[in-house]
């Protein structure tokens, strides 16, 4: 991919070489919709992501070429110059957010390409944001912005330029990823711990429902609002509560009269999910993958029935996993489409994949895509 990016950059912007940067997408073992509730998540960077070549061009304009879409866009660096194209808004947003943090971002030429499937719940957008945040920090900011803030630049880009009120998980994983390790992150304090992940005898595999979740941002924002509304009701009696992270089911039940049924269900899921991440951490330390898997199924159930971010295709993939004796399976990421993540014993792997592909095709007329998970490094300079 790097060679192709170099080639396309030279074709569009001339032979003078720029610098090349890469950032990955992510998986998440467990802890979904917990990040913006101040809770825990368990992501890892993957071996798929975005690569960009960038060269300052001495002007105040950015000229960007999206190789995979074969589209070029030019934009300036002030708020008034925001591009209309969605993909270019990510780059523009990162420039603006870096600027707000004191980096004097100047014009540059850039071409980029990616191999994270778009809209599949593997955070292609975080990969794009992290690539440019990392690059701009180095090219225009003398690396004065630390890695935590770089992750927040990506998150703020989503909030302020894309319209998704996301948490910090995806950008954090994309910046802090480490080959072979998952990261347990406390999304309130941003304390994190690397967990070497090499489950002997098991594979981690994603099955992509090929339902794109691209139009899900308003539903995502609505879930977040439900959580915040519930917190506001709980705060009446417990003023020190800041997030659902601070709440028990008892506290939620005390406030039940002030919380509508939907917001109650959403909050119940989140409170339980935060605990599941802690349970999985303990189980992983003991090498107890049966418990890890059981928690994954519980998460799927909660995401499907309480948080209501699954869909028929994902529920079906989850059922197939159960029938095939897969240790753990659940919808991964924000939901509304995308992938299930599956923890499967080596000896069941090929039967699971073959059976599920066929059954899914018979039911929905298309095959799910299969991605074996390889845990890779976070944002970096390649050349
Ligand atoms: C999306 C968001 C994350 C997180 C997940 C759900 O990926 O970008 O911040 O909320 O959904 O866990």
Short mmCIF file of C-alpha atoms and ligand atoms in Angstrom, two decimals:
data_model
loop_
_atom_site.label_atom_id
_atom_site.label_comp_id
_atom_site.label_asym_id
_atom_site.label_seq_id
_atom_site.Cartn_x
_atom_site.Cartn_y
_atom_site.Cartn_z
CA UNK A 1 0.00 0.00 0.00
CA UNK A 2 2.85 2.37 0.82
CA UNK A 3 4.32 1.94 -2.67
CA UNK A 4 0.96 2.73 -4.21
CA UNK A 5 0.56 5.86 -2.07
CA UNK A 6 4.06 7.02 -3.09
CA UNK A 7 3.22 6.38 -6.74
CA UNK A 8 -0.08 8.25 -6.64
CA UNK A 9 1.40 11.13 -4.67
CA UNK A 10 4.15 11.57 -7.27
CA UNK A 11 1.60 11.40 -10.08
CA UNK A 12 -0.54 14.15 -8.54
CA UNK A 13 1.97 16.38 -6.83
CA UNK A 14 5.32 15.80 -8.55
CA UNK A 15 8.48 13.84 -7.81
CA UNK A 16 9.58 15.61 -4.59
CA UNK A 17 8.90 13.10 -1.86
CA UNK A 18 6.86 13.87 1.24
CA UNK A 19 6.79 12.04 4.57
CA UNK A 20 4.63 8.93 4.96
CA UNK A 21 2.52 8.20 8.05
CA UNK A 22 0.20 5.36 9.03
CA UNK A 23 -2.46 4.73 11.67
CA UNK A 24 -4.59 1.66 12.29
CA UNK A 25 -8.25 0.85 12.77
CA UNK A 26 -9.23 -1.07 15.89
CA UNK A 27 -11.09 -4.00 17.34
CA UNK A 28 -12.67 -4.03 20.78
CA UNK A 29 -12.78 -7.21 22.85
CA UNK A 30 -15.44 -5.86 25.21
CA UNK A 31 -16.79 -2.55 26.59
CA UNK A 32 -19.12 -1.03 24.02
CA UNK A 33 -20.78 2.39 24.51
CA UNK A 34 -18.99 2.62 27.83
CA UNK A 35 -16.35 5.18 26.77
CA UNK A 36 -18.61 8.24 26.78
CA UNK A 37 -20.05 7.01 30.07
CA UNK A 38 -16.68 7.32 31.79
CA UNK A 39 -16.28 3.53 31.86
CA UNK A 40 -13.75 0.95 30.64
CA UNK A 41 -13.02 -0.39 27.16
CA UNK A 42 -10.72 -3.13 25.87
CA UNK A 43 -9.60 -2.27 22.33
CA UNK A 44 -6.54 -3.10 20.28
CA UNK A 45 -5.13 -1.57 17.10
CA UNK A 46 -5.21 -3.83 14.05
CA UNK A 47 -2.89 -4.46 11.13
CA UNK A 48 -5.20 -2.54 8.80
CA UNK A 49 -5.43 1.23 8.58
CA UNK A 50 -4.67 4.36 6.60
CA UNK A 51 -1.43 5.50 4.98
CA UNK A 52 -0.83 9.09 3.88
CA UNK A 53 2.02 10.90 2.18
CA UNK A 54 2.23 14.57 3.10
CA UNK A 55 4.44 17.43 1.95
CA UNK A 56 4.13 21.07 3.06
CA UNK A 57 3.48 23.14 -0.08
CA UNK A 58 4.37 26.65 1.10
CA UNK A 59 0.80 27.97 0.62
CA UNK A 60 -2.21 28.27 2.94
CA UNK A 61 -4.16 25.60 1.04
CA UNK A 62 -4.45 21.85 1.51
CA UNK A 63 -4.63 19.79 -1.66
CA UNK A 64 -5.83 16.30 -0.81
CA UNK A 65 -6.24 13.26 -3.04
CA UNK A 66 -8.25 10.25 -1.84
CA UNK A 67 -6.68 7.41 -3.83
CA UNK A 68 -9.41 4.83 -3.19
CA UNK A 69 -12.16 7.20 -4.31
CA UNK A 70 -10.09 8.88 -7.03
CA UNK A 71 -11.26 12.28 -5.77
CA UNK A 72 -9.31 15.51 -5.23
CA UNK A 73 -10.30 18.38 -2.96
CA UNK A 74 -8.66 21.69 -2.18
CA UNK A 75 -9.49 23.68 0.94
CA UNK A 76 -8.15 26.51 3.09
CA UNK A 77 -7.41 26.35 6.78
CA UNK A 78 -9.92 28.78 8.28
CA UNK A 79 -13.41 27.81 9.49
CA UNK A 80 -14.95 29.49 6.45
CA UNK A 81 -13.03 27.16 4.11
CA UNK A 82 -14.52 23.84 5.30
CA UNK A 83 -14.83 21.36 2.44
CA UNK A 84 -18.16 19.68 1.70
CA UNK A 85 -16.83 16.19 0.99
CA UNK A 86 -17.17 14.01 4.07
CA UNK A 87 -13.71 12.43 3.79
CA UNK A 88 -12.04 15.84 3.42
CA UNK A 89 -13.86 17.14 6.49
CA UNK A 90 -11.91 14.67 8.62
CA UNK A 91 -8.59 16.11 7.41
CA UNK A 92 -9.89 19.68 7.67
CA UNK A 93 -11.22 19.02 11.20
CA UNK A 94 -7.87 17.66 12.34
CA UNK A 95 -6.09 20.75 10.93
CA UNK A 96 -8.52 23.02 12.78
CA UNK A 97 -8.29 21.11 16.06
CA UNK A 98 -4.47 21.13 15.91
CA UNK A 99 -4.63 24.85 15.21
CA UNK A 100 -6.87 25.36 18.27
CA UNK A 101 -4.12 23.66 20.30
CA UNK A 102 -1.49 26.12 19.17
CA UNK A 103 -0.02 24.39 16.12
CA UNK A 104 0.52 26.76 13.21
CA UNK A 105 -0.78 24.42 10.51
CA UNK A 106 0.20 25.47 6.96
CA UNK A 107 -0.84 24.21 3.56
CA UNK A 108 0.24 20.78 2.33
CA UNK A 109 -0.21 18.31 -0.49
CA UNK A 110 -1.39 14.85 0.49
CA UNK A 111 -2.56 11.54 -0.94
CA UNK A 112 -3.93 8.73 1.20
CA UNK A 113 -5.28 5.21 0.94
CA UNK A 114 -6.64 2.65 3.37
CA UNK A 115 -7.37 -1.02 3.85
CA UNK A 116 -9.75 -0.77 6.83
CA UNK A 117 -13.18 -1.56 5.42
CA UNK A 118 -15.36 1.57 5.57
CA UNK A 119 -18.49 1.51 7.71
CA UNK A 120 -17.66 -1.93 9.11
CA UNK A 121 -17.17 -0.85 12.72
CA UNK A 122 -13.36 -0.99 12.61
CA UNK A 123 -12.89 2.77 12.89
CA UNK A 124 -11.60 3.78 9.51
CA UNK A 125 -12.41 7.36 10.49
CA UNK A 126 -10.25 7.24 13.62
CA UNK A 127 -7.45 5.79 11.48
CA UNK A 128 -7.70 8.77 9.15
CA UNK A 129 -7.83 11.31 11.99
CA UNK A 130 -4.90 9.78 13.83
CA UNK A 131 -2.78 9.64 10.70
CA UNK A 132 -3.17 13.37 10.09
CA UNK A 133 -3.00 14.39 13.76
CA UNK A 134 0.29 12.50 14.13
CA UNK A 135 1.69 13.88 10.87
CA UNK A 136 0.70 17.51 11.49
CA UNK A 137 2.16 17.36 14.99
CA UNK A 138 5.47 16.32 13.50
CA UNK A 139 5.47 18.52 10.39
CA UNK A 140 4.12 21.76 11.90
CA UNK A 141 4.06 21.31 15.68
CA UNK A 142 7.55 20.11 16.63
CA UNK A 143 5.75 17.19 18.32
CA UNK A 144 4.62 19.44 21.14
CA UNK A 145 1.17 17.84 21.39
CA UNK A 146 1.27 14.67 23.53
CA UNK A 147 -0.35 11.39 22.50
CA UNK A 148 -3.38 11.80 24.79
CA UNK A 149 -4.14 15.14 23.19
CA UNK A 150 -3.64 13.71 19.70
CA UNK A 151 -6.37 11.18 20.47
CA UNK A 152 -8.59 14.03 21.68
CA UNK A 153 -7.94 15.91 18.43
CA UNK A 154 -9.50 13.00 16.52
CA UNK A 155 -12.44 12.83 18.92
CA UNK A 156 -13.02 16.61 18.71
CA UNK A 157 -12.94 16.33 14.91
CA UNK A 158 -15.85 13.89 15.13
CA UNK A 159 -17.75 16.16 17.51
CA UNK A 160 -17.14 19.47 15.76
CA UNK A 161 -16.75 18.63 12.07
CA UNK A 162 -18.50 15.29 11.52
CA UNK A 163 -21.42 15.43 13.98
CA UNK A 164 -20.77 12.21 15.91
CA UNK A 165 -20.55 12.70 19.68
CA UNK A 166 -18.27 9.73 20.08
CA UNK A 167 -16.14 8.68 23.04
CA UNK A 168 -12.36 8.40 23.07
CA UNK A 169 -11.90 4.65 22.46
CA UNK A 170 -11.25 4.53 18.71
CA UNK A 171 -8.78 7.40 18.53
CA UNK A 172 -7.01 6.23 21.69
CA UNK A 173 -6.54 2.73 20.28
CA UNK A 174 -5.38 4.10 16.94
CA UNK A 175 -2.72 6.30 18.60
CA UNK A 176 -1.65 4.03 21.50
CA UNK A 177 -1.93 0.61 19.82
CA UNK A 178 0.85 -1.89 20.42
CA UNK A 179 1.58 -5.04 18.44
CA UNK A 180 0.27 -8.14 20.20
CA UNK A 181 -1.46 -6.25 23.02
CA UNK A 182 -4.97 -5.17 23.83
CA UNK A 183 -5.41 -2.03 25.91
CA UNK A 184 -7.63 -1.76 28.94
CA UNK A 185 -8.49 1.89 29.13
CA UNK A 186 -10.26 3.80 31.87
CA UNK A 187 -12.05 6.41 29.77
CA UNK A 188 -12.47 8.82 32.66
CA UNK A 189 -8.86 9.06 33.86
CA UNK A 190 -7.28 7.80 30.61
CA UNK A 191 -5.18 5.40 32.68
CA UNK A 192 -4.40 2.39 30.56
CA UNK A 193 -2.75 -0.97 30.75
CA UNK A 194 -1.45 -3.16 27.92
CA UNK A 195 -2.62 -6.78 28.06
CA UNK A 196 -0.48 -9.06 25.87
CA UNK A 197 -3.11 -11.02 23.95
CA UNK A 198 -2.10 -14.40 22.60
CA UNK A 199 -4.87 -16.81 23.52
CA UNK A 200 -3.25 -20.17 22.82
CA UNK A 201 -5.69 -22.47 21.08
CA UNK A 202 -8.08 -19.69 20.04
CA UNK A 203 -8.48 -17.25 17.19
CA UNK A 204 -10.12 -13.86 17.13
CA UNK A 205 -12.06 -13.36 13.93
CA UNK A 206 -14.43 -10.68 12.64
CA UNK A 207 -17.46 -11.53 10.53
CA UNK A 208 -18.65 -8.53 8.59
CA UNK A 209 -22.41 -8.43 8.10
CA UNK A 210 -21.74 -6.08 5.17
CA UNK A 211 -24.49 -3.86 6.51
CA UNK A 212 -22.89 -0.40 6.46
CA UNK A 213 -23.43 1.67 9.57
CA UNK A 214 -22.73 4.98 7.85
CA UNK A 215 -26.10 6.57 8.56
CA UNK A 216 -26.05 5.64 12.22
CA UNK A 217 -24.67 8.87 13.69
CA UNK A 218 -28.00 10.33 14.80
CA UNK A 219 -28.98 7.06 16.51
CA UNK A 220 -25.55 6.98 18.17
CA UNK A 221 -25.96 10.52 19.48
CA UNK A 222 -29.42 9.59 20.75
CA UNK A 223 -27.99 6.70 22.78
CA UNK A 224 -25.54 9.07 24.38
CA UNK A 225 -28.35 11.52 25.23
CA UNK A 226 -30.32 8.73 26.91
CA UNK A 227 -27.36 8.02 29.20
CA UNK A 228 -26.94 11.69 30.05
CA UNK A 229 -30.63 12.12 30.78
CA UNK A 230 -30.53 9.17 33.16
CA UNK A 231 -27.45 10.58 34.90
CA UNK A 232 -29.24 13.91 35.38
CA UNK A 233 -32.15 12.09 37.09
CA UNK A 234 -29.79 10.10 39.34
CA UNK A 235 -27.86 13.26 40.25
CA UNK A 236 -30.92 14.66 42.03
CA UNK A 237 -30.26 12.22 44.85
CA UNK A 238 -26.56 11.59 44.21
CA UNK A 239 -25.03 14.94 43.24
CA UNK A 240 -21.51 13.51 43.04
CA UNK A 241 -22.37 11.21 40.18
CA UNK A 242 -20.70 12.35 36.99
CA UNK A 243 -21.24 9.43 34.60
CA UNK A 244 -23.15 6.13 34.52
CA UNK A 245 -19.75 4.73 35.52
CA UNK A 246 -20.50 6.03 39.01
CA UNK A 247 -23.94 4.42 39.19
CA UNK A 248 -25.14 1.08 40.47
CA UNK A 249 -28.36 -0.62 39.44
CA UNK A 250 -29.75 0.37 42.85
CA UNK A 251 -29.17 4.03 42.10
CA UNK A 252 -30.76 3.63 38.70
CA UNK A 253 -33.77 1.93 40.28
CA UNK A 254 -34.16 4.68 42.87
CA UNK A 255 -34.55 7.18 40.05
CA UNK A 256 -36.75 4.92 37.93
CA UNK A 257 -39.86 7.10 38.29
CA UNK A 258 -37.97 10.00 36.68
CA UNK A 259 -36.49 8.00 33.81
CA UNK A 260 -38.44 6.81 30.79
CA UNK A 261 -38.37 3.12 29.86
CA UNK A 262 -36.04 3.58 26.94
CA UNK A 263 -33.45 5.58 28.88
CA UNK A 264 -33.70 3.03 31.71
CA UNK A 265 -32.93 0.14 29.36
CA UNK A 266 -29.96 1.98 27.84
CA UNK A 267 -28.55 2.76 31.27
CA UNK A 268 -29.05 -0.78 32.54
CA UNK A 269 -27.00 -2.06 29.62
CA UNK A 270 -24.17 0.44 30.27
CA UNK A 271 -23.95 -0.26 34.00
CA UNK A 272 -23.74 -4.00 33.31
CA UNK A 273 -21.29 -3.57 30.45
CA UNK A 274 -18.83 -1.56 32.54
CA UNK A 275 -18.76 -4.42 35.04
CA UNK A 276 -18.26 -6.96 32.25
CA UNK A 277 -15.04 -5.25 31.15
CA UNK A 278 -13.65 -5.62 34.67
CA UNK A 279 -14.76 -9.26 34.80
CA UNK A 280 -13.05 -9.91 31.47
CA UNK A 281 -9.82 -8.28 32.71
CA UNK A 282 -9.77 -10.68 35.67
CA UNK A 283 -10.60 -13.65 33.46
CA UNK A 284 -7.84 -12.75 30.99
CA UNK A 285 -5.28 -12.54 33.77
CA UNK A 286 -6.22 -16.12 34.70
CA UNK A 287 -6.28 -17.31 31.07
CA UNK A 288 -9.97 -18.12 31.54
CA UNK A 289 -11.27 -17.70 27.99
CA UNK A 290 -14.55 -19.47 28.71
CA UNK A 291 -15.54 -16.57 30.98
CA UNK A 292 -14.30 -14.03 28.42
CA UNK A 293 -16.51 -15.67 25.81
CA UNK A 294 -19.55 -15.86 28.06
CA UNK A 295 -19.27 -12.13 28.78
CA UNK A 296 -19.07 -11.45 25.04
CA UNK A 297 -22.39 -13.24 24.53
CA UNK A 298 -23.89 -11.25 27.41
CA UNK A 299 -22.72 -8.04 25.73
CA UNK A 300 -24.37 -9.06 22.48
CA UNK A 301 -27.62 -9.75 24.26
CA UNK A 302 -27.48 -6.35 25.97
CA UNK A 303 -26.60 -4.50 22.78
CA UNK A 304 -29.39 -6.23 20.92
CA UNK A 305 -32.21 -6.15 23.50
CA UNK A 306 -31.43 -3.21 25.82
CA UNK A 307 -29.24 -0.80 23.88
CA UNK A 308 -30.90 -1.79 20.58
CA UNK A 309 -27.94 -1.21 18.31
CA UNK A 310 -27.90 -4.61 16.60
CA UNK A 311 -29.75 -5.67 13.45
CA UNK A 312 -31.11 -8.94 12.00
CA UNK A 313 -27.88 -9.74 10.20
CA UNK A 314 -25.73 -9.27 13.31
CA UNK A 315 -28.15 -11.22 15.52
CA UNK A 316 -28.05 -14.00 12.95
CA UNK A 317 -24.24 -14.08 12.94
CA UNK A 318 -24.34 -14.25 16.73
CA UNK A 319 -26.81 -17.17 16.60
CA UNK A 320 -24.62 -19.01 14.09
CA UNK A 321 -21.64 -18.61 16.42
CA UNK A 322 -23.63 -20.03 19.31
CA UNK A 323 -24.79 -23.01 17.24
CA UNK A 324 -21.24 -23.74 16.11
CA UNK A 325 -19.99 -23.81 19.71
CA UNK A 326 -17.93 -20.62 19.37
CA UNK A 327 -16.58 -19.52 22.77
CA UNK A 328 -17.63 -15.86 22.51
CA UNK A 329 -19.36 -13.65 19.94
CA UNK A 330 -20.90 -10.21 19.87
CA UNK A 331 -21.56 -7.16 17.74
CA UNK A 332 -18.48 -4.90 17.82
CA UNK A 333 -18.21 -1.11 17.80
CA UNK A 334 -21.10 1.33 17.68
CA UNK A 335 -23.45 -1.19 16.06
CA UNK A 336 -26.27 -0.71 13.50
CA UNK A 337 -24.22 -2.85 11.11
CA UNK A 338 -20.58 -3.77 10.79
CA UNK A 339 -18.99 -6.85 12.33
CA UNK A 340 -19.29 -9.42 15.06
CA UNK A 341 -16.09 -10.24 16.93
CA UNK A 342 -15.69 -13.94 17.67
CA UNK A 343 -13.40 -15.85 20.00
CA UNK A 344 -13.25 -19.32 18.52
CA UNK A 345 -11.27 -22.46 19.30
CA UNK A 346 -8.74 -23.36 16.59
CA UNK A 347 -10.40 -26.71 15.92
CA UNK A 348 -13.84 -25.15 15.36
CA UNK A 349 -12.62 -22.27 13.22
CA UNK A 350 -13.00 -23.64 9.70
CA UNK A 351 -16.35 -25.29 10.36
CA UNK A 352 -17.66 -22.06 11.91
CA UNK A 353 -16.59 -19.98 8.93
CA UNK A 354 -17.86 -22.38 6.26
CA UNK A 355 -21.20 -23.05 7.99
CA UNK A 356 -21.86 -19.40 8.77
CA UNK A 357 -20.95 -18.15 5.30
CA UNK A 358 -23.38 -20.59 3.71
CA UNK A 359 -26.21 -20.06 6.19
CA UNK A 360 -25.88 -16.28 5.98
CA UNK A 361 -25.88 -16.35 2.20
CA UNK A 362 -28.98 -18.57 2.12
CA UNK A 363 -30.80 -16.12 4.40
CA UNK A 364 -29.60 -12.72 3.24
CA UNK A 365 -28.37 -13.39 -0.28
CA UNK A 366 -24.79 -12.28 0.33
CA UNK A 367 -21.74 -13.66 2.08
CA UNK A 368 -20.30 -12.13 5.22
CA UNK A 369 -16.68 -11.07 4.92
CA UNK A 370 -14.11 -12.66 7.20
CA UNK A 371 -11.18 -10.83 8.80
CA UNK A 372 -8.68 -12.61 11.03
CA UNK A 373 -7.63 -10.18 13.73
CA UNK A 374 -3.94 -9.31 13.97
CA UNK A 375 -3.14 -6.83 16.74
CA UNK A 376 -0.74 -4.18 15.39
CA UNK A 377 0.96 -0.92 16.29
CA UNK A 378 -0.54 2.55 16.64
CA UNK A 379 0.15 5.79 14.72
CA UNK A 380 3.69 6.07 13.32
CA UNK A 381 5.91 7.52 10.65
CA UNK A 382 6.80 5.03 7.93
CA UNK A 383 9.24 7.09 5.88
C1 LIG B 1 -17.98 4.08 18.10
C2 LIG B 1 -17.43 5.32 18.83
C3 LIG B 1 -16.69 4.95 20.11
C4 LIG B 1 -17.52 4.01 20.97
C5 LIG B 1 -18.08 2.86 20.15
C6 LIG B 1 -19.02 2.00 20.94
O1 LIG B 1 -16.92 3.31 17.61
O2 LIG B 1 -16.58 6.05 17.98
O3 LIG B 1 -16.33 6.11 20.80
O4 LIG B 1 -18.53 4.70 21.66
O5 LIG B 1 -18.76 3.32 18.99
O6 LIG B 1 -18.35 1.37 21.97
#
